[in-house]
Coordinates of C-alpha atoms and ligand atoms in Angstrom, one line a residue:
M1 CA 127.8 86.2 115.1
K2 CA 126.0 89.5 114.5
T3 CA 122.4 89.1 115.8
Y4 CA 119.5 91.4 115.3
R5 CA 116.7 91.3 117.9
V6 CA 113.4 91.7 116.3
A7 CA 109.9 92.0 117.9
V8 CA 107.3 90.1 115.8
I9 CA 103.7 91.1 115.9
P10 CA 101.8 88.9 113.4
G11 CA 98.4 90.4 114.4
D12 CA 95.2 89.2 112.9
G13 CA 93.9 87.4 109.8
I14 CA 96.4 87.0 107.0
G15 CA 99.0 88.8 109.1
K16 CA 99.4 85.4 110.9
E17 CA 99.8 83.7 107.5
V18 CA 102.3 86.0 105.8
V19 CA 104.6 86.7 108.8
P20 CA 106.0 83.2 109.0
E21 CA 106.9 83.3 105.3
G22 CA 108.6 86.7 105.9
I23 CA 110.6 85.2 108.7
A24 CA 111.5 82.1 106.7
V25 CA 112.9 84.2 103.9
L26 CA 114.9 86.4 106.3
E27 CA 116.2 83.3 108.0
A28 CA 117.4 82.0 104.6
A29 CA 119.1 85.4 104.0
A30 CA 120.8 85.4 107.4
K31 CA 122.1 81.9 106.8
R32 CA 123.5 82.7 103.4
F33 CA 125.1 86.0 104.5
G34 CA 126.3 84.8 107.9
F35 CA 124.3 86.7 110.5
A36 CA 121.4 85.8 112.8
F37 CA 118.0 87.0 114.0
D38 CA 116.6 86.6 117.5
W39 CA 112.8 86.7 117.0
R40 CA 110.5 87.4 119.9
H41 CA 106.8 86.9 119.2
F42 CA 104.0 89.0 120.7
D43 CA 100.3 88.0 120.4
W44 CA 99.1 91.6 120.3
S45 CA 96.0 91.7 118.1
C46 CA 92.2 92.1 117.9
E47 CA 91.8 88.5 119.2
R48 CA 93.7 89.6 122.3
F49 CA 91.4 92.7 122.5
I50 CA 88.4 90.5 122.5
K51 CA 89.8 88.4 125.3
T52 CA 91.4 91.1 127.5
G53 CA 90.0 94.4 126.4
R54 CA 93.4 95.7 125.2
M55 CA 95.3 95.4 121.9
M56 CA 98.6 95.3 123.8
P57 CA 99.6 95.4 127.5
E58 CA 99.8 98.7 129.3
D59 CA 103.6 98.6 129.2
G60 CA 103.6 97.4 125.5
I61 CA 105.6 100.4 124.2
A62 CA 108.3 99.9 126.9
Q63 CA 108.5 96.2 126.0
L64 CA 109.2 97.0 122.4
K65 CA 111.7 99.7 123.0
P66 CA 114.9 97.6 123.4
F67 CA 114.4 95.8 120.0
D68 CA 116.4 96.6 116.9
A69 CA 113.2 96.6 114.8
I70 CA 109.5 95.5 114.8
F71 CA 108.2 93.2 112.1
L72 CA 104.4 93.4 111.9
G73 CA 101.7 91.6 109.9
A74 CA 98.4 93.3 110.0
V75 CA 95.7 94.1 112.5
G76 CA 91.9 94.2 112.0
H77 CA 89.0 92.0 112.8
P78 CA 85.3 92.1 111.7
D79 CA 84.2 92.1 115.4
V80 CA 86.4 94.9 116.5
P81 CA 85.9 98.5 115.2
D82 CA 88.9 99.6 113.1
H83 CA 89.6 102.7 115.1
I84 CA 90.2 100.5 118.1
S85 CA 92.7 98.3 116.4
L86 CA 94.5 101.2 114.8
W87 CA 94.5 103.5 117.8
G88 CA 95.2 100.7 120.3
L89 CA 98.4 99.4 118.6
L90 CA 99.7 100.8 115.3
I91 CA 99.3 104.5 116.0
P92 CA 100.8 104.4 119.6
I93 CA 103.8 102.5 118.2
R94 CA 104.3 104.9 115.3
R95 CA 103.9 108.0 117.6
S96 CA 105.8 106.8 120.7
F97 CA 108.8 105.8 118.5
L98 CA 108.6 108.9 116.4
Q99 CA 108.3 106.9 113.2
Y100 CA 107.4 110.0 111.3
V101 CA 108.3 108.6 107.9
N102 CA 106.1 106.0 106.3
L103 CA 108.1 104.9 103.2
R104 CA 106.2 102.9 100.6
P105 CA 107.9 101.8 97.3
V106 CA 105.9 101.2 94.1
R107 CA 107.5 99.1 91.4
L108 CA 106.2 97.2 88.4
F109 CA 107.7 93.7 88.3
D110 CA 108.1 91.4 85.4
G111 CA 105.5 88.7 85.9
I112 CA 102.8 91.0 87.4
E113 CA 99.9 92.2 85.2
T114 CA 99.1 95.9 85.7
P115 CA 95.5 97.1 85.1
L116 CA 97.1 99.8 83.0
K117 CA 98.0 99.3 79.3
N118 CA 101.4 99.5 77.7
W119 CA 103.7 99.7 80.7
K120 CA 106.7 97.4 81.1
P121 CA 108.9 96.5 84.0
G122 CA 111.3 99.4 84.7
D123 CA 108.8 102.1 83.6
I124 CA 107.2 102.4 87.0
D125 CA 109.5 102.7 90.0
F126 CA 108.9 105.3 92.6
Q127 CA 108.6 105.8 96.4
I128 CA 105.9 107.4 98.5
V129 CA 106.9 109.2 101.7
R130 CA 103.9 109.6 103.9
E131 CA 103.9 111.8 107.0
N132 CA 103.2 109.3 109.7
V133 CA 102.6 110.9 113.1
E134 CA 100.4 114.0 112.8
G135 CA 98.3 115.8 110.2
E136 CA 94.8 114.7 109.5
Y137 CA 95.0 111.6 111.8
S138 CA 94.7 113.5 115.1
N139 CA 92.7 112.7 118.2
I140 CA 91.9 116.3 118.8
G141 CA 88.2 116.9 118.4
G142 CA 84.9 115.6 119.7
R143 CA 81.2 115.0 119.3
I144 CA 78.3 116.6 121.0
Y145 CA 74.5 116.2 121.0
Q146 CA 74.9 112.6 119.9
G147 CA 71.8 111.1 118.5
T148 CA 69.9 114.4 118.2
E149 CA 69.2 116.7 115.3
D150 CA 71.9 119.0 116.5
E151 CA 74.6 116.3 116.5
M152 CA 78.0 117.6 115.6
A153 CA 81.5 116.2 115.0
I154 CA 84.7 118.1 114.8
Q155 CA 88.2 116.8 114.1
Q156 CA 91.3 119.0 114.0
T157 CA 94.2 118.6 111.6
V158 CA 97.5 119.3 113.2
F159 CA 100.5 120.4 111.1
T160 CA 103.6 121.5 113.0
R161 CA 106.6 123.2 111.5
R162 CA 108.8 120.5 113.1
G163 CA 106.6 117.7 111.8
V164 CA 106.1 119.0 108.3
T165 CA 109.7 120.1 107.7
R166 CA 111.3 116.9 108.9
V167 CA 109.3 114.6 106.6
I168 CA 109.8 116.9 103.6
R169 CA 113.5 117.1 104.3
Y170 CA 113.7 113.2 104.5
A171 CA 111.9 113.1 101.1
F172 CA 114.5 115.6 99.6
E173 CA 117.4 113.5 100.9
L174 CA 115.8 110.4 99.4
A175 CA 115.2 112.1 96.1
R176 CA 118.8 113.3 96.0
K177 CA 120.0 109.6 96.3
S178 CA 117.4 108.6 93.7
K179 CA 116.5 110.3 90.4
K180 CA 116.6 113.8 91.9
H181 CA 112.9 114.5 91.4
L182 CA 110.4 115.2 94.2
T183 CA 106.6 115.6 93.9
S184 CA 104.6 117.2 96.7
A185 CA 100.9 116.4 97.2
T186 CA 98.8 119.5 98.3
K187 CA 95.3 120.8 98.3
S188 CA 96.0 124.5 99.1
N189 CA 93.0 125.7 97.0
G190 CA 90.4 124.0 99.3
I191 CA 92.2 123.5 102.6
I192 CA 93.3 127.0 103.1
F193 CA 95.4 127.0 106.4
T194 CA 97.3 123.7 106.7
M195 CA 98.0 123.1 103.0
P196 CA 99.4 126.5 102.2
F197 CA 101.6 126.0 105.3
W198 CA 102.7 122.7 103.9
D199 CA 103.5 124.3 100.5
E200 CA 105.5 127.1 102.2
C201 CA 107.6 124.6 104.2
F202 CA 108.1 122.6 101.0
N203 CA 109.3 125.7 99.0
E204 CA 111.6 126.8 101.9
I205 CA 113.4 123.4 102.0
A206 CA 113.4 123.1 98.2
A207 CA 115.7 126.2 98.1
E208 CA 118.3 124.0 100.0
Y209 CA 118.2 121.3 97.3
P210 CA 118.7 123.1 94.0
D211 CA 119.8 119.8 92.5
V212 CA 116.4 118.2 93.1
R213 CA 113.6 119.0 90.5
T214 CA 110.3 119.6 92.2
D215 CA 106.6 119.4 91.3
N216 CA 103.5 120.3 93.2
Y217 CA 100.1 118.9 92.5
H218 CA 96.7 119.1 94.1
I219 CA 95.8 115.7 95.4
D220 CA 92.8 115.3 93.1
I221 CA 94.8 115.7 89.8
L222 CA 97.8 113.8 91.4
T223 CA 95.6 110.7 91.7
A224 CA 94.8 111.0 88.0
H225 CA 98.5 111.4 87.1
F226 CA 99.3 108.2 89.1
V227 CA 97.0 106.3 86.7
R228 CA 97.8 108.1 83.5
H229 CA 101.5 108.9 84.0
P230 CA 103.0 106.6 86.6
D231 CA 106.4 107.0 84.9
W232 CA 106.5 110.7 85.9
F233 CA 107.4 110.0 89.6
D234 CA 110.5 109.4 91.6
V235 CA 109.8 110.4 95.2
V236 CA 106.3 111.7 96.2
V237 CA 105.7 113.3 99.6
G238 CA 102.3 113.8 101.2
S239 CA 100.6 114.4 104.5
N240 CA 99.3 111.5 106.6
L241 CA 95.9 111.3 104.8
F242 CA 97.1 112.0 101.3
G243 CA 100.1 109.7 101.7
D244 CA 97.8 106.9 102.9
I245 CA 95.5 107.2 99.9
L246 CA 98.4 107.5 97.4
S247 CA 100.1 104.5 98.8
D248 CA 97.1 102.2 98.2
L249 CA 96.6 103.7 94.7
G250 CA 100.3 103.2 93.8
P251 CA 100.4 99.5 94.5
A252 CA 97.0 99.0 92.8
V253 CA 98.4 100.6 89.6
V254 CA 101.3 98.1 89.6
G255 CA 99.1 95.1 90.1
S256 CA 98.4 94.0 93.6
I257 CA 98.2 95.4 97.1
G258 CA 99.5 92.0 98.2
I259 CA 103.0 92.8 97.1
A260 CA 103.3 96.3 98.5
P261 CA 105.7 96.9 101.5
S262 CA 106.1 99.7 103.9
A263 CA 108.5 101.0 106.5
N264 CA 107.6 103.2 109.5
L265 CA 110.9 104.9 110.1
N266 CA 112.5 106.8 112.9
P267 CA 115.3 108.2 110.8
E268 CA 117.3 109.3 113.8
R269 CA 117.3 105.7 115.1
E270 CA 116.5 106.8 118.7
F271 CA 113.7 104.1 118.7
P272 CA 113.0 100.9 116.8
S273 CA 111.4 101.3 113.3
M274 CA 108.5 99.1 112.2
F275 CA 108.1 97.1 109.0
E276 CA 104.8 95.9 107.7
P277 CA 103.0 95.3 104.4
V278 CA 100.6 98.0 103.2
H279 CA 97.6 95.6 103.2
G280 CA 95.4 94.8 106.1
S281 CA 94.2 91.5 107.7
A282 CA 92.0 90.7 104.6
P283 CA 89.2 88.8 106.5
D284 CA 87.7 87.9 103.1
I285 CA 90.6 85.5 102.4
A286 CA 91.9 84.8 105.9
G287 CA 92.3 81.2 106.9
K288 CA 92.5 80.0 103.3
G289 CA 96.3 80.0 103.0
I290 CA 96.2 82.0 99.8
A291 CA 97.4 85.4 100.8
N292 CA 100.3 86.8 98.9
P293 CA 103.4 86.9 101.2
I294 CA 105.5 89.2 99.0
G295 CA 104.4 92.5 100.7
Q296 CA 105.6 91.0 104.0
I297 CA 108.8 89.6 102.5
W298 CA 109.6 92.9 100.8
S299 CA 108.9 94.7 104.1
G300 CA 111.6 92.4 105.5
A301 CA 114.0 93.6 102.8
M302 CA 113.3 97.1 103.9
M303 CA 114.0 96.1 107.5
L304 CA 117.4 94.7 106.4
R305 CA 118.2 97.9 104.6
H306 CA 117.4 99.9 107.7
L307 CA 119.5 97.6 109.8
G308 CA 122.5 98.4 107.5
E309 CA 122.4 95.2 105.5
A310 CA 121.9 96.8 102.1
K311 CA 123.5 93.9 100.1
V312 CA 121.3 91.4 101.8
A313 CA 118.2 93.5 101.1
D314 CA 119.2 93.7 97.4
A315 CA 119.5 89.9 97.4
V316 CA 116.0 89.5 98.9
E317 CA 114.5 92.0 96.4
A318 CA 116.3 90.2 93.5
A319 CA 114.9 86.8 94.7
I320 CA 111.3 88.3 94.7
A321 CA 111.8 89.7 91.2
D322 CA 113.3 86.4 90.0
V323 CA 110.3 84.3 91.3
L324 CA 107.7 86.7 89.9
A325 CA 109.4 86.8 86.5
K326 CA 109.4 83.0 86.3
R327 CA 105.6 83.1 86.6
R328 CA 105.6 79.5 88.0
V329 CA 104.5 80.1 91.6
R330 CA 101.8 82.7 91.9
T331 CA 99.1 83.3 94.5
P332 CA 95.5 83.9 93.2
D333 CA 95.7 87.7 93.5
I334 CA 98.4 87.7 90.8
G335 CA 96.8 85.1 88.6
G336 CA 97.9 81.7 89.9
N337 CA 96.7 79.0 92.3
A338 CA 99.8 78.7 94.6
S339 CA 99.5 78.9 98.4
T340 CA 101.1 81.5 100.7
K341 CA 103.6 78.9 101.7
D342 CA 104.5 77.8 98.1
L343 CA 105.3 81.4 97.2
G344 CA 107.3 82.0 100.4
Q345 CA 109.3 78.9 99.9
A346 CA 110.0 79.8 96.3
V347 CA 111.5 83.1 97.3
A348 CA 113.6 81.5 100.1
A349 CA 114.8 78.9 97.6
A350 CA 115.7 81.6 95.0
L351 CA 117.7 83.3 97.7
G352 CA 119.6 80.2 98.6
G353 CA 120.4 79.7 94.9
T354 CA 118.7 76.3 94.8
K355 CA 115.7 76.9 92.6
Ligands
NAI401 P1 92.9 94.7 103.2 O1 94.2 95.2 102.7 O2 92.9 93.8 104.3 O3 92.1 94.0 102.0 C1 91.7 94.6 100.8 C2 91.6 93.6 99.7 O4 92.8 93.2 99.2 C3 90.8 92.4 100.1 O5 90.0 91.9 99.0 C4 91.9 91.4 100.3 O6 91.6 90.0 100.1 C5 93.0 91.8 99.4 N1 94.3 91.6 99.9 C6 95.0 92.3 100.9 N2 96.2 91.7 101.1 C7 96.3 90.7 100.3 C8 97.3 89.7 100.1 N3 98.5 89.7 100.8 N4 97.2 88.7 99.2 C9 96.0 88.7 98.5 N5 95.0 89.6 98.6 C10 95.1 90.6 99.5 O7 92.0 96.0 103.5 P2 90.5 96.1 104.1 O8 89.7 95.0 103.6 O9 90.1 97.5 103.9 O10 90.7 95.9 105.7 C11 90.6 94.7 106.4 C12 91.0 94.9 107.8 O11 92.4 95.2 107.9 C13 90.3 96.0 108.5 O12 90.0 95.7 109.8 C14 91.3 97.2 108.5 O13 91.1 98.1 109.5 C15 92.6 96.4 108.6 N6 93.7 97.1 108.0 C16 94.9 97.0 108.7 C17 96.1 97.6 108.3 C18 97.3 97.4 109.1 O14 97.4 96.6 109.9 N7 98.3 98.2 108.8 C19 96.1 98.3 107.0 C20 94.8 98.3 106.3 C21 93.7 97.7 106.8
MG402 MG1 96.0 102.6 104.1

């Protein structure tokens, strides 16, 4: 039987609560469609950092390399500074495995209330492509004269031609397969070196895709358009920082960050790609068993699609849509009082056809 080897990193907080539901749904899918998963669990997390001083072992990247994919929950703990959890685990994985695309879909489902008025399911359905390995999130810089009047901090933004063009090209290819419309996030009026460079690369590549309609907005007005005109978008591409901000705003506009998935992709498939919900470890609700598992489950569907199981991915997404539309099993963030497990089981059951 075809078997996919997947490294599982539940992480911290609600990551440990939603990952089991993601696995249960993917197991139900594998059973129905006749293939298998070989899951291998890693306890890499802030809790591990507190015990050992490291988020993952020194050879962590080498341990992950042979897997077909990585399925991650979330990392983050109130007692560990966020830059340690991010730079000790997520960023090394994204960079070592050249996961230079962070793909984050935004969709308004039937059964989810949006804070915006007058939109119905189907009106809002777009994808954000975030540059994931360079840009504003660089470790080039430093601080001097700490604790004095002369204290100074400098951080460099790094845009390379290779890095900018490959992510923009990925976005054009995605738009070509979608509604043939690509929007670029810029800020070339205020950030006068890197952003005009980004725009130049975008325009050069646009010339190769005459069939794709393009738009270009400064990030400030683009955030306003996300709220006022979410139906304008098909694929939106942005740098690491802009893409990060847009991909929290997008899910908020369609109802809950708890349902938003993401894929950290190495499009060339030289290395494993990583699939994780957009949300973090949510210490405010961790341990209560009420986190919404849909972001994790939908990330699992994105993993299936990347592994070449598009039909199975469609079935998982249909099961999510079906359960949400019935409005019977809902976690508190989307207006109900169901548990993480209740909602996970409802999606698994919908997939098995045994509601
Ligand atoms: P967060 O996403 O953990 O939580 C933001 C808010 O959304 C909270 O009120 C939370 O309860 C709610 N929420 C998030 N996911 C939910 C779900 N599945 N169901 C219901 N409600 C949900 O972001 P926050 O609070 O900024 O960060 C908390 C920790 O997570 C920090 O340590 C941060 O560094 C880390 N983090 C980790 C990420 C990752 O592992 N990729 C991404 C974002 C944050
Ligand atoms: Mg974020």
